[in-house]
PDB file of N, CA, C and O in Angstrom:
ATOM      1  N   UNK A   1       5.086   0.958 -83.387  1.00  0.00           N
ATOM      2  CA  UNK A   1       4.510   2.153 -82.785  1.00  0.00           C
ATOM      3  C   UNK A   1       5.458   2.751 -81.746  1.00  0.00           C
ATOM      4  O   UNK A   1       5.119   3.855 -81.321  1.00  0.00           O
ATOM      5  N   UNK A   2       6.532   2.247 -81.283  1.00  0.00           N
ATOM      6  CA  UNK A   2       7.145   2.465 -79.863  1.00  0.00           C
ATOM      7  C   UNK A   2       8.730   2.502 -80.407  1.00  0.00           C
ATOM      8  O   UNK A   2       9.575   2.466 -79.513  1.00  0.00           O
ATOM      9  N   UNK A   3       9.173   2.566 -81.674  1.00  0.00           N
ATOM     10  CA  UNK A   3      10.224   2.725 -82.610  1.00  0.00           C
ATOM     11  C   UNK A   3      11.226   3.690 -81.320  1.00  0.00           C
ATOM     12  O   UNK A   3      12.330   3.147 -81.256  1.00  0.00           O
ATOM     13  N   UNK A   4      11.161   4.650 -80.540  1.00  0.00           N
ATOM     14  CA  UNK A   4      11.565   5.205 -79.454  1.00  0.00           C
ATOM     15  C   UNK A   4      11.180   4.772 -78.004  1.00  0.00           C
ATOM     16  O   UNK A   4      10.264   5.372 -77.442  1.00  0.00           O
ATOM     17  N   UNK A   5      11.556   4.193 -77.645  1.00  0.00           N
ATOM     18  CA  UNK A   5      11.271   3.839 -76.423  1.00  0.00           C
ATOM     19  C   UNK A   5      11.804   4.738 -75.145  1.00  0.00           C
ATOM     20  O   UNK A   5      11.342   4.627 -74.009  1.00  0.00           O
ATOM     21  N   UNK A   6      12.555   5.389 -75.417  1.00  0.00           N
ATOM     22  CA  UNK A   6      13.209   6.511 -74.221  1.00  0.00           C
ATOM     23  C   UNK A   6      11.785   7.230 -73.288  1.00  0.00           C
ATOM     24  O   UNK A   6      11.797   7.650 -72.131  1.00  0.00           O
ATOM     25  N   UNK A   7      10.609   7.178 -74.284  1.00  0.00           N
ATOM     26  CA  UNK A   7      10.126   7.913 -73.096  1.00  0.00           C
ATOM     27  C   UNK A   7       9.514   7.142 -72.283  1.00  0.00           C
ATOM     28  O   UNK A   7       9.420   7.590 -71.140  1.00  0.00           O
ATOM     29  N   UNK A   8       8.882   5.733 -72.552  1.00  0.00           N
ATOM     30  CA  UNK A   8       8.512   4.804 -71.695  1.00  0.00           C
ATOM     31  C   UNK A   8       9.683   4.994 -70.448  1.00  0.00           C
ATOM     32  O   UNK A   8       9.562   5.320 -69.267  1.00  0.00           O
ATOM     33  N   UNK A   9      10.749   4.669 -71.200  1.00  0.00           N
ATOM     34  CA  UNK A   9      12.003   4.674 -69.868  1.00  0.00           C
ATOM     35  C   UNK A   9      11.956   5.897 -69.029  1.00  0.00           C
ATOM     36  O   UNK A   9      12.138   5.874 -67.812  1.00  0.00           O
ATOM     37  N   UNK A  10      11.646   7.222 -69.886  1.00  0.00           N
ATOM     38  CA  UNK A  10      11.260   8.285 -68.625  1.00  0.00           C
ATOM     39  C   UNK A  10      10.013   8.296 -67.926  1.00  0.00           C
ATOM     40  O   UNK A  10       9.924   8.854 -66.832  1.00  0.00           O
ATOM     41  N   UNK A  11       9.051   7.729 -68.464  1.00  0.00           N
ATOM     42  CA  UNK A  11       8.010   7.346 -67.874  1.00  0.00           C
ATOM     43  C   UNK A  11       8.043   6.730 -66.604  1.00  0.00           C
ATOM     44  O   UNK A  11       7.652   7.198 -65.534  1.00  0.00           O
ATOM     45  N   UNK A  12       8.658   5.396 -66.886  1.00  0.00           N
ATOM     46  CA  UNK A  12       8.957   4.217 -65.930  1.00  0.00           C
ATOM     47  C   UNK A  12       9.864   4.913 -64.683  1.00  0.00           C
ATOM     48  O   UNK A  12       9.874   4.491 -63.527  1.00  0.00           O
ATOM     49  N   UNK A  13      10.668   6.145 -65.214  1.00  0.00           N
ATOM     50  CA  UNK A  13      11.482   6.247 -64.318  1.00  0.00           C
ATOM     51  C   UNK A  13      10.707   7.745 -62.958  1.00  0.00           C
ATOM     52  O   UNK A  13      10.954   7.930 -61.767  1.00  0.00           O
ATOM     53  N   UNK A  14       9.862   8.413 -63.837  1.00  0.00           N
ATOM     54  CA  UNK A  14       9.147   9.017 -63.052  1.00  0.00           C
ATOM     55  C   UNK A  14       8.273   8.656 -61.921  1.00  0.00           C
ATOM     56  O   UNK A  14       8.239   9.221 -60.828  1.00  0.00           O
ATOM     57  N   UNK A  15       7.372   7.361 -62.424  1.00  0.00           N
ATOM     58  CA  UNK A  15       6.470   6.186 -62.223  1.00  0.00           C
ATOM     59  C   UNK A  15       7.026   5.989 -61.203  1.00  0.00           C
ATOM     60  O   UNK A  15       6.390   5.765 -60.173  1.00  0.00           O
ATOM     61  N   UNK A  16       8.402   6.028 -61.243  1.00  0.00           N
ATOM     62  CA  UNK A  16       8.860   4.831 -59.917  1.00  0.00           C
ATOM     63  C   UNK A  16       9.656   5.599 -58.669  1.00  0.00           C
ATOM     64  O   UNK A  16       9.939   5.236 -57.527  1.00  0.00           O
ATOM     65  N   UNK A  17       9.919   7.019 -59.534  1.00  0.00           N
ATOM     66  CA  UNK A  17       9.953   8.254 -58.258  1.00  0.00           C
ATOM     67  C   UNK A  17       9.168   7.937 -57.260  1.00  0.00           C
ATOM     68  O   UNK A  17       9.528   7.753 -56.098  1.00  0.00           O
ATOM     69  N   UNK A  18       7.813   7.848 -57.793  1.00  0.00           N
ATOM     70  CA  UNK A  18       6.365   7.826 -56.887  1.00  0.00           C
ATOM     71  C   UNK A  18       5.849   6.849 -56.139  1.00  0.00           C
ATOM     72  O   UNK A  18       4.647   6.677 -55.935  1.00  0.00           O
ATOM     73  N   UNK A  19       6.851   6.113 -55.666  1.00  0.00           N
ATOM     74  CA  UNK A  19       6.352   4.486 -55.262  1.00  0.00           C
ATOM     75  C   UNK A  19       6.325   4.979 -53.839  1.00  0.00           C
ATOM     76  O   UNK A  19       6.655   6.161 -53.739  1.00  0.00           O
ATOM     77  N   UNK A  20       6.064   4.465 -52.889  1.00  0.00           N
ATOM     78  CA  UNK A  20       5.792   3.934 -51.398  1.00  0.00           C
ATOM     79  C   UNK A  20       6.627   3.137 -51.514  1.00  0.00           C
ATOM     80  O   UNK A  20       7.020   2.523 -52.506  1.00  0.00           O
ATOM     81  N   UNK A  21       7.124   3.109 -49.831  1.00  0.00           N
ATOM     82  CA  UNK A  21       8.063   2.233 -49.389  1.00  0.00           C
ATOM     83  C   UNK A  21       7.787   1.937 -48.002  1.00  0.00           C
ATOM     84  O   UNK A  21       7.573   2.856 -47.212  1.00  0.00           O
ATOM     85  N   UNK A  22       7.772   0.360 -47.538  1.00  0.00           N
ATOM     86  CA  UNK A  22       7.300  -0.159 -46.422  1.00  0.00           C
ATOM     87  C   UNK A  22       8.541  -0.191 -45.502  1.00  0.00           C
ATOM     88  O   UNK A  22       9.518   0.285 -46.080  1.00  0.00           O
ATOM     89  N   UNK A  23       8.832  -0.668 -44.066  1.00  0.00           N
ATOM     90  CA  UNK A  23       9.779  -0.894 -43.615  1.00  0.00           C
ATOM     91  C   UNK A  23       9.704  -2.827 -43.344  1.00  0.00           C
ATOM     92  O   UNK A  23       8.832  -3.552 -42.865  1.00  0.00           O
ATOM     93  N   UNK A  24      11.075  -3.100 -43.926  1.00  0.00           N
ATOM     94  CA  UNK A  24      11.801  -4.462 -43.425  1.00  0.00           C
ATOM     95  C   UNK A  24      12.570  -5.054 -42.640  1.00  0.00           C
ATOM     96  O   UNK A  24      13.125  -6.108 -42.950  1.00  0.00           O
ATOM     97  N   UNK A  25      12.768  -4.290 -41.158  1.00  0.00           N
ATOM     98  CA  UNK A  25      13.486  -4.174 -40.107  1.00  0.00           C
ATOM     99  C   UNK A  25      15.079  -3.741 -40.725  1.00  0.00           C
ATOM    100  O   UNK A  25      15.569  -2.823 -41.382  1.00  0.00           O
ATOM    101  N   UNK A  26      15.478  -4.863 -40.148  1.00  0.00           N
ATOM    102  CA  UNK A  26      16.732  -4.967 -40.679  1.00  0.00           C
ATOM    103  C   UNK A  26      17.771  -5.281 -42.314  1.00  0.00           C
ATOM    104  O   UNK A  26      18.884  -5.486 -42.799  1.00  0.00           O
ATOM    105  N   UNK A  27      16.187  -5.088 -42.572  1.00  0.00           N
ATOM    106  CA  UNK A  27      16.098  -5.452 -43.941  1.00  0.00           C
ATOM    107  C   UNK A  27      16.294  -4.081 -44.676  1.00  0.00           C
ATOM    108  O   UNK A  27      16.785  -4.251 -45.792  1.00  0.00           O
ATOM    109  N   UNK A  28      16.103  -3.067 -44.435  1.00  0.00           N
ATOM    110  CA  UNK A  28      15.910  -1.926 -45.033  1.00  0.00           C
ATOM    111  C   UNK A  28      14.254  -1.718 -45.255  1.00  0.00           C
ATOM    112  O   UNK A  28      13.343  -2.372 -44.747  1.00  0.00           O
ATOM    113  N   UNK A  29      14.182  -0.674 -46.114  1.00  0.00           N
ATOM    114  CA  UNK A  29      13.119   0.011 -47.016  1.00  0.00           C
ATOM    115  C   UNK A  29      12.652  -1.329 -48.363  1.00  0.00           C
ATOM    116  O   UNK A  29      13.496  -1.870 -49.077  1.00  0.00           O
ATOM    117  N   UNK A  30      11.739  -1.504 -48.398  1.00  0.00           N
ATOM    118  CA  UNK A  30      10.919  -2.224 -48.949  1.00  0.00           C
ATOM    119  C   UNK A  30       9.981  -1.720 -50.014  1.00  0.00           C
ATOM    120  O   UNK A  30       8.835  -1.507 -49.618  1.00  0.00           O
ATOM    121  N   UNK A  31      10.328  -1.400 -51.757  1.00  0.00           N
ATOM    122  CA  UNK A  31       9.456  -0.398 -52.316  1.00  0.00           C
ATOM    123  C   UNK A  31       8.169  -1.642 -52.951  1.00  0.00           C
ATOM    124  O   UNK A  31       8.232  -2.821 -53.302  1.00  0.00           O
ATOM    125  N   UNK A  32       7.025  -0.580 -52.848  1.00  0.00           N
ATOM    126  CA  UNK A  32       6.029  -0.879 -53.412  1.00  0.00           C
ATOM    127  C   UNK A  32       5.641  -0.884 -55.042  1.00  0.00           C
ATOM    128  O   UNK A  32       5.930   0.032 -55.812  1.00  0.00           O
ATOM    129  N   UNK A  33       5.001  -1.980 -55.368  1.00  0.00           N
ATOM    130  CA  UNK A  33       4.748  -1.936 -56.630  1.00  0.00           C
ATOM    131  C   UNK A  33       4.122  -0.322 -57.062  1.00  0.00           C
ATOM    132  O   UNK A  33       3.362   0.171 -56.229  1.00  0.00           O
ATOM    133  N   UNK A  34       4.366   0.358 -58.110  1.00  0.00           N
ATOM    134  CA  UNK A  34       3.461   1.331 -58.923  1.00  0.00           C
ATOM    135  C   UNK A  34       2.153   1.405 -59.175  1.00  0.00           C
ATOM    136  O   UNK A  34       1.551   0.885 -60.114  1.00  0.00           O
ATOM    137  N   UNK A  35       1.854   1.874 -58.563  1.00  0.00           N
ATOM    138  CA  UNK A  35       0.325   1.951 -58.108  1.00  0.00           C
ATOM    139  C   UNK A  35      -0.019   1.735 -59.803  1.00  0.00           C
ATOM    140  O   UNK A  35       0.835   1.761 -60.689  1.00  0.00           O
ATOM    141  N   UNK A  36      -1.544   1.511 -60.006  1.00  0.00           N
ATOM    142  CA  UNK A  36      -2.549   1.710 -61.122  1.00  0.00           C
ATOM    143  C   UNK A  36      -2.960   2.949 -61.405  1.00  0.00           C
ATOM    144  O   UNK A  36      -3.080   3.489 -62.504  1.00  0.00           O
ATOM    145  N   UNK A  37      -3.152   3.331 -60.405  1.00  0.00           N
ATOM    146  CA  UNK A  37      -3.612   4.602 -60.233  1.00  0.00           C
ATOM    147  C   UNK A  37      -3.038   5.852 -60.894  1.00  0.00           C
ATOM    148  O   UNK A  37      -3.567   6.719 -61.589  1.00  0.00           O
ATOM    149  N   UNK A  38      -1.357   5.611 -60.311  1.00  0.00           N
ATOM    150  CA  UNK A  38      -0.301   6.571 -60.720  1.00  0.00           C
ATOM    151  C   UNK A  38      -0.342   6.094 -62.154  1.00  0.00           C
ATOM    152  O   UNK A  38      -0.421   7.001 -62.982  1.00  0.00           O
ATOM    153  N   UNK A  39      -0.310   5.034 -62.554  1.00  0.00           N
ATOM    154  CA  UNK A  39       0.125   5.165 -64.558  1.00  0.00           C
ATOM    155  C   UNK A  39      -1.193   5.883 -65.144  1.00  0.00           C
ATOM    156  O   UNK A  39      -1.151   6.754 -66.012  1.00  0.00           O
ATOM    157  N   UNK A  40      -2.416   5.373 -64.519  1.00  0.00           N
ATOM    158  CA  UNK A  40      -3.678   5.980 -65.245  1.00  0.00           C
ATOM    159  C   UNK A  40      -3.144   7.545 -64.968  1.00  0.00           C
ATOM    160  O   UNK A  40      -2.839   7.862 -66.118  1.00  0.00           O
ATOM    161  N   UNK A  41      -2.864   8.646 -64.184  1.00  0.00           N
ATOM    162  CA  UNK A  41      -2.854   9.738 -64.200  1.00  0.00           C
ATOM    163  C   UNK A  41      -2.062   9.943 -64.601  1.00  0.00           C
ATOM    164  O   UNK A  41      -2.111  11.099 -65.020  1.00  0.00           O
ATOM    165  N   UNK A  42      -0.678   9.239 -64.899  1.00  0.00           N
ATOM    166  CA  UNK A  42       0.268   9.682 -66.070  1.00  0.00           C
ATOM    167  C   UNK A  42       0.365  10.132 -67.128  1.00  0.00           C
ATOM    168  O   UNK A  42       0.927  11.055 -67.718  1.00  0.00           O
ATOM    169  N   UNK A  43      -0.776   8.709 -67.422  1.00  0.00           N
ATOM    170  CA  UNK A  43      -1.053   8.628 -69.265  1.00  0.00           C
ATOM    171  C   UNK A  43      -2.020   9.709 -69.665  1.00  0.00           C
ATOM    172  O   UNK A  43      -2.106  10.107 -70.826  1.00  0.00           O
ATOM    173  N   UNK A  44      -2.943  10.299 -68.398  1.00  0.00           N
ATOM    174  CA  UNK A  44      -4.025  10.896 -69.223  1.00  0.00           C
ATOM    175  C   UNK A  44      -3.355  12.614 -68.973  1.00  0.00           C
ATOM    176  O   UNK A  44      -3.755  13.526 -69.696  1.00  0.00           O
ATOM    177  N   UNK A  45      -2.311  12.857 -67.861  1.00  0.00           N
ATOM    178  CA  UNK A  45      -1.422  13.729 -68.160  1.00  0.00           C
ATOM    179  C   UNK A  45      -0.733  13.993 -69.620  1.00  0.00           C
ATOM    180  O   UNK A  45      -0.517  15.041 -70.229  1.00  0.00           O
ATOM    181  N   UNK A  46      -0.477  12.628 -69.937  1.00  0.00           N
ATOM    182  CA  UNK A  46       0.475  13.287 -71.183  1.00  0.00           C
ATOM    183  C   UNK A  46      -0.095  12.935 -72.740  1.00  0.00           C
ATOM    184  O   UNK A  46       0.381  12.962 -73.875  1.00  0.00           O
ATOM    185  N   UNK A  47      -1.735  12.499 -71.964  1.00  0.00           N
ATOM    186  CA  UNK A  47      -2.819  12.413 -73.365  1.00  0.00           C
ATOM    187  C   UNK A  47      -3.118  11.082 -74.112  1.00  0.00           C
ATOM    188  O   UNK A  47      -3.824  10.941 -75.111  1.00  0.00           O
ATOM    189  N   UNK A  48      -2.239   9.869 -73.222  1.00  0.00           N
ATOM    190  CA  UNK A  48      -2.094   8.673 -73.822  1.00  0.00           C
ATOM    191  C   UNK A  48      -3.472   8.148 -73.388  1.00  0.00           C
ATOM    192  O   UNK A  48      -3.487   7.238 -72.558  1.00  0.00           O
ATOM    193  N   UNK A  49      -4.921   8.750 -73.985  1.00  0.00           N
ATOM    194  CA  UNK A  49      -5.798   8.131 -73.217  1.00  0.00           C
ATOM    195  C   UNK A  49      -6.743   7.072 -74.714  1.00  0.00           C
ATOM    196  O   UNK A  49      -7.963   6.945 -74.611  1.00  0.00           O
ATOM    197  N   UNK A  50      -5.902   6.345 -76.122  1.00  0.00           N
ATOM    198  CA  UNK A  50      -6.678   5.340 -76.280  1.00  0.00           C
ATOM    199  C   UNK A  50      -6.015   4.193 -75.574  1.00  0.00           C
ATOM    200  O   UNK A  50      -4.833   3.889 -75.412  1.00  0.00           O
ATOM    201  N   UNK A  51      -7.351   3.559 -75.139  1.00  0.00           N
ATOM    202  CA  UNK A  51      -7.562   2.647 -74.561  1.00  0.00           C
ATOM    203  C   UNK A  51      -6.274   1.243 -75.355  1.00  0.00           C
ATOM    204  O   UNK A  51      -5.613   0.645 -74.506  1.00  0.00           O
ATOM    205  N   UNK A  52      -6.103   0.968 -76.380  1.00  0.00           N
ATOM    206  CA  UNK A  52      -4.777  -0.080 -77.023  1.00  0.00           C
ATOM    207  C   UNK A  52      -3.664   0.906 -76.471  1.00  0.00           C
ATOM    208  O   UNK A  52      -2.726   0.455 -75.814  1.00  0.00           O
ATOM    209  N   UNK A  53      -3.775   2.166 -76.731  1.00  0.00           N
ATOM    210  CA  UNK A  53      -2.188   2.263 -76.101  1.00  0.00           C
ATOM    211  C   UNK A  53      -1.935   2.484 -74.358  1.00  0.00           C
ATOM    212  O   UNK A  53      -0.992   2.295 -73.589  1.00  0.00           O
ATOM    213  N   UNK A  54      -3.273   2.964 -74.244  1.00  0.00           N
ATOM    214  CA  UNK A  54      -3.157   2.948 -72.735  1.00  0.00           C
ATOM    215  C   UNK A  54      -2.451   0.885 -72.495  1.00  0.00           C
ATOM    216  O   UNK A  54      -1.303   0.448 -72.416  1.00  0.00           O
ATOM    217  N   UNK A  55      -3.838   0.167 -72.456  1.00  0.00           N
ATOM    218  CA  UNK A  55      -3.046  -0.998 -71.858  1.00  0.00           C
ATOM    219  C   UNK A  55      -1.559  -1.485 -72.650  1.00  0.00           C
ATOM    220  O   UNK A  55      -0.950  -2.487 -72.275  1.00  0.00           O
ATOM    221  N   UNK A  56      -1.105  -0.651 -73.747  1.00  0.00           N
ATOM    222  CA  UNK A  56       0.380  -1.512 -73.881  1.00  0.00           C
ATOM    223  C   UNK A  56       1.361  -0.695 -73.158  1.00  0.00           C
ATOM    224  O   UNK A  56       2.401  -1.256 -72.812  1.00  0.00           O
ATOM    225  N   UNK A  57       1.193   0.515 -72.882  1.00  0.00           N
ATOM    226  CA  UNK A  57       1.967   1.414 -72.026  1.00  0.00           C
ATOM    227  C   UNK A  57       1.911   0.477 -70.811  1.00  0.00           C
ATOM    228  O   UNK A  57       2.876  -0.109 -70.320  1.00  0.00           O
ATOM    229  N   UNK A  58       0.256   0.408 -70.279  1.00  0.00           N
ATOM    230  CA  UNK A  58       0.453   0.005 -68.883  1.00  0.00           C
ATOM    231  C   UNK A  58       1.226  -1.921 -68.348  1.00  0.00           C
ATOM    232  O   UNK A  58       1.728  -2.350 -67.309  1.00  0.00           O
ATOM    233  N   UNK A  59       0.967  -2.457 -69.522  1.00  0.00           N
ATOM    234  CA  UNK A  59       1.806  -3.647 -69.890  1.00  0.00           C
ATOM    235  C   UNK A  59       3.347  -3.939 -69.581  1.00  0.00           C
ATOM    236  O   UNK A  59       3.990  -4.765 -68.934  1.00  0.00           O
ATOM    237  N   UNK A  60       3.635  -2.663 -70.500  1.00  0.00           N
ATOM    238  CA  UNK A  60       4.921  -2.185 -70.715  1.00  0.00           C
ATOM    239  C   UNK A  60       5.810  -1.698 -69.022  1.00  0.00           C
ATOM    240  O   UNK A  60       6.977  -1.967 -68.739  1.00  0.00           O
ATOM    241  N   UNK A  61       4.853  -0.981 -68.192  1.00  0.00           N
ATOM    242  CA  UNK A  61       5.401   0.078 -67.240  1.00  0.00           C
ATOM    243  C   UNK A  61       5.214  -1.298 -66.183  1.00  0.00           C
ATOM    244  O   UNK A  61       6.152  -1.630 -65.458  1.00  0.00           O
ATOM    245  N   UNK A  62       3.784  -2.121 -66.182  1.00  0.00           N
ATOM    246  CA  UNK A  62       4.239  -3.148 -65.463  1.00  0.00           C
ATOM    247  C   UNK A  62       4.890  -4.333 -65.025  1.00  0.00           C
ATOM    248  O   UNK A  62       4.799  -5.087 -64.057  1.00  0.00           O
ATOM    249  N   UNK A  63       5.594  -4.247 -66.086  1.00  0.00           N
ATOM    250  CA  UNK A  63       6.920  -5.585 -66.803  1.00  0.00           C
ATOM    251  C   UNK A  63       8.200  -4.764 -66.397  1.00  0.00           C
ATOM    252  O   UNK A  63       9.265  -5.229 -65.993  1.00  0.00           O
ATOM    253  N   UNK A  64       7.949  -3.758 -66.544  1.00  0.00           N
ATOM    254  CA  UNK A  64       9.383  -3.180 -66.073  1.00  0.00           C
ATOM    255  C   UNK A  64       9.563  -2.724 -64.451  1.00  0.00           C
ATOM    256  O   UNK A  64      10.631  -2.422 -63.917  1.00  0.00           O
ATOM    257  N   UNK A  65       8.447  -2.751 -63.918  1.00  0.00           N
ATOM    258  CA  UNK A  65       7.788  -2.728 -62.651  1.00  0.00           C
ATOM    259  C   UNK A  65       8.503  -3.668 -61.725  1.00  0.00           C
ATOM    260  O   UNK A  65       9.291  -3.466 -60.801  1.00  0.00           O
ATOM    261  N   UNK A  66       8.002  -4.732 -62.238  1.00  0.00           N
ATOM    262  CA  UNK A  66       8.327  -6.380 -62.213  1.00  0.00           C
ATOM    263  C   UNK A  66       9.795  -6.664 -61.892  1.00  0.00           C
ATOM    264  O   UNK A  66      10.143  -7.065 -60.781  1.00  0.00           O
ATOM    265  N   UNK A  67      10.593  -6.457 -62.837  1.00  0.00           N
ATOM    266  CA  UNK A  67      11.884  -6.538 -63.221  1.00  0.00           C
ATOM    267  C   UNK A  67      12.351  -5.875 -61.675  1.00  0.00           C
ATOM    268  O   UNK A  67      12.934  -6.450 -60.756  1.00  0.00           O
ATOM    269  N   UNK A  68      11.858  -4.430 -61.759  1.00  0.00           N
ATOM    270  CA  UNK A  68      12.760  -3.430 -60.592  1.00  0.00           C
ATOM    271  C   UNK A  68      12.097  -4.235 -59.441  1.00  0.00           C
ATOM    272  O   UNK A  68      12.972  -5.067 -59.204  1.00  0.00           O
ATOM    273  N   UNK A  69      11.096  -4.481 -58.603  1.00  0.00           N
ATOM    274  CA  UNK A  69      10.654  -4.908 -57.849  1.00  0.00           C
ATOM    275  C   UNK A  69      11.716  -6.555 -57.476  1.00  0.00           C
ATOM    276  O   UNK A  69      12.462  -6.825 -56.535  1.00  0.00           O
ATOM    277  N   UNK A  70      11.515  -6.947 -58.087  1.00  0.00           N
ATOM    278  CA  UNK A  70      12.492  -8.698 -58.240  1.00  0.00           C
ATOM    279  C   UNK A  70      13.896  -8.165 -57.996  1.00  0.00           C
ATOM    280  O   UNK A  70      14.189  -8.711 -56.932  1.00  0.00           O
ATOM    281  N   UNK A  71      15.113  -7.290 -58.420  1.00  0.00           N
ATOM    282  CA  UNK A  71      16.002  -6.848 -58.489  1.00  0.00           C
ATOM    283  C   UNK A  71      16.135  -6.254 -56.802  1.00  0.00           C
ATOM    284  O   UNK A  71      17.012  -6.333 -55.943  1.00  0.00           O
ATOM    285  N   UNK A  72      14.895  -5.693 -56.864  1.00  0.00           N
ATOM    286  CA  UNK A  72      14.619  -4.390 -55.063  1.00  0.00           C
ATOM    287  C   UNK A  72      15.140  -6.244 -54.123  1.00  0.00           C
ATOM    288  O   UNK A  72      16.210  -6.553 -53.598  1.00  0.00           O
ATOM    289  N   UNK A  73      14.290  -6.784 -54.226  1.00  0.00           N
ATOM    290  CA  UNK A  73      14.102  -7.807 -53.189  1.00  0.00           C
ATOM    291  C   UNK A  73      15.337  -8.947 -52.877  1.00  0.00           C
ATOM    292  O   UNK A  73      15.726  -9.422 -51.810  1.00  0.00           O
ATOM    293  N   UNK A  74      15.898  -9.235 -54.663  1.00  0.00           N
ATOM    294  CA  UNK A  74      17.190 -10.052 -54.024  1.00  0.00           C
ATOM    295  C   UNK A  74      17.979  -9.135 -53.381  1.00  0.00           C
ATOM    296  O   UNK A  74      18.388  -9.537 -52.292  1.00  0.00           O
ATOM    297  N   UNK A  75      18.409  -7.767 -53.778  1.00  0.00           N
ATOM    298  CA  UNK A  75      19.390  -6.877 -53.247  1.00  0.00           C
ATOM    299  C   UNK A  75      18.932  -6.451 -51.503  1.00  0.00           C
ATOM    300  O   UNK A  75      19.823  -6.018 -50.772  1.00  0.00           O
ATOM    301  N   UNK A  76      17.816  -6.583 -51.079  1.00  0.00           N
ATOM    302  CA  UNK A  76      17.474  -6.921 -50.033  1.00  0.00           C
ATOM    303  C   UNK A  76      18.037  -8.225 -49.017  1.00  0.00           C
ATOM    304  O   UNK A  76      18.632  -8.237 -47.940  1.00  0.00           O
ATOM    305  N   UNK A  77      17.602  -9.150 -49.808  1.00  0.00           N
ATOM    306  CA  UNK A  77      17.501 -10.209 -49.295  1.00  0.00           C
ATOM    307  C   UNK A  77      18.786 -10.859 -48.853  1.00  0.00           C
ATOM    308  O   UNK A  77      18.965 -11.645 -47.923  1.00  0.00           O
ATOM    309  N   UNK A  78      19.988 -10.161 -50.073  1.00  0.00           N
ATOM    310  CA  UNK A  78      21.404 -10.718 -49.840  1.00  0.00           C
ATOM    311  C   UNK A  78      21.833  -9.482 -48.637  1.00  0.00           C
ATOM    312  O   UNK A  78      22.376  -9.825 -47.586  1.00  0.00           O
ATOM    313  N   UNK A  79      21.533  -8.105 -48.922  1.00  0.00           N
ATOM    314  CA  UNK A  79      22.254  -7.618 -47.776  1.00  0.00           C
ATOM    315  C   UNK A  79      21.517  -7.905 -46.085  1.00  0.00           C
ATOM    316  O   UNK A  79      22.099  -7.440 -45.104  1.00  0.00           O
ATOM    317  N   UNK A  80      20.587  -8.474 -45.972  1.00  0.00           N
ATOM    318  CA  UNK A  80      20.039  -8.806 -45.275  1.00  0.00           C
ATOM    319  C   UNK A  80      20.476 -10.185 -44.119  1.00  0.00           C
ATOM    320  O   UNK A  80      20.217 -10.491 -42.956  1.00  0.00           O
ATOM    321  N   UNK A  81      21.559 -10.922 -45.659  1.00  0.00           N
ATOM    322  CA  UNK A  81      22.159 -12.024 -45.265  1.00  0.00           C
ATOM    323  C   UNK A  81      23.568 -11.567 -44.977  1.00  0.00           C
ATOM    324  O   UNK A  81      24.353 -12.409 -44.542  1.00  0.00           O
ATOM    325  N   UNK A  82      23.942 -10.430 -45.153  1.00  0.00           N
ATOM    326  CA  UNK A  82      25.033 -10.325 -45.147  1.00  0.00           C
ATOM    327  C   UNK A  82      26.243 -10.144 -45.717  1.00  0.00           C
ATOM    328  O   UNK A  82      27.311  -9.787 -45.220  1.00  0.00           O
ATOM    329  N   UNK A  83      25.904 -10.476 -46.975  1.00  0.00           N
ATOM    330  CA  UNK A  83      26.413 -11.446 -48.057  1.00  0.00           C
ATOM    331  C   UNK A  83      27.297  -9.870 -48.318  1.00  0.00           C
ATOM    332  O   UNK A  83      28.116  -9.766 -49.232  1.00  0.00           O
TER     333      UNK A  83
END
């Protein structure tokens, strides 16, 4: 069903325009996971509203979520050290 995946990736990449970001002192900017909220108004923006593709989209956007979030935090964590 997902034979193209580019637009998930523009999805994901819009998705993550929209994040919040906390402060970590010296740590920098700290981004927040992608709200629920924001993918539900995504999907029903661009009409993805059955329910199987809604949750594999939202599956999908939160695995890649995941990934960027884990990536945000070591790159934190090392410039934080210095490193």
């Amino acid at each position: 069903a997902y034979a193209d995946n580019q637009w998930i990736q523009a999805a994901f990449a819009t998705l993550s325009a929209s994040r919040s970001y906390t402060g970590a002192g010296m740590g920098g900017l700290v981004p927040q996971p992608i709200t629920y909220e924001a993918i539900d108004r995504w999907a029903h923006r661009f009409g993805l509203i059955d329910p199987d593709e809604f949750d594999r989209f939202l599956t999908l956007v939160m695995a890649m979520d995941s990934e960027y979030m884990n990536a945000a935090i070591k790159r934190i964590n090392k410039s934080s050290k210095g490193d």
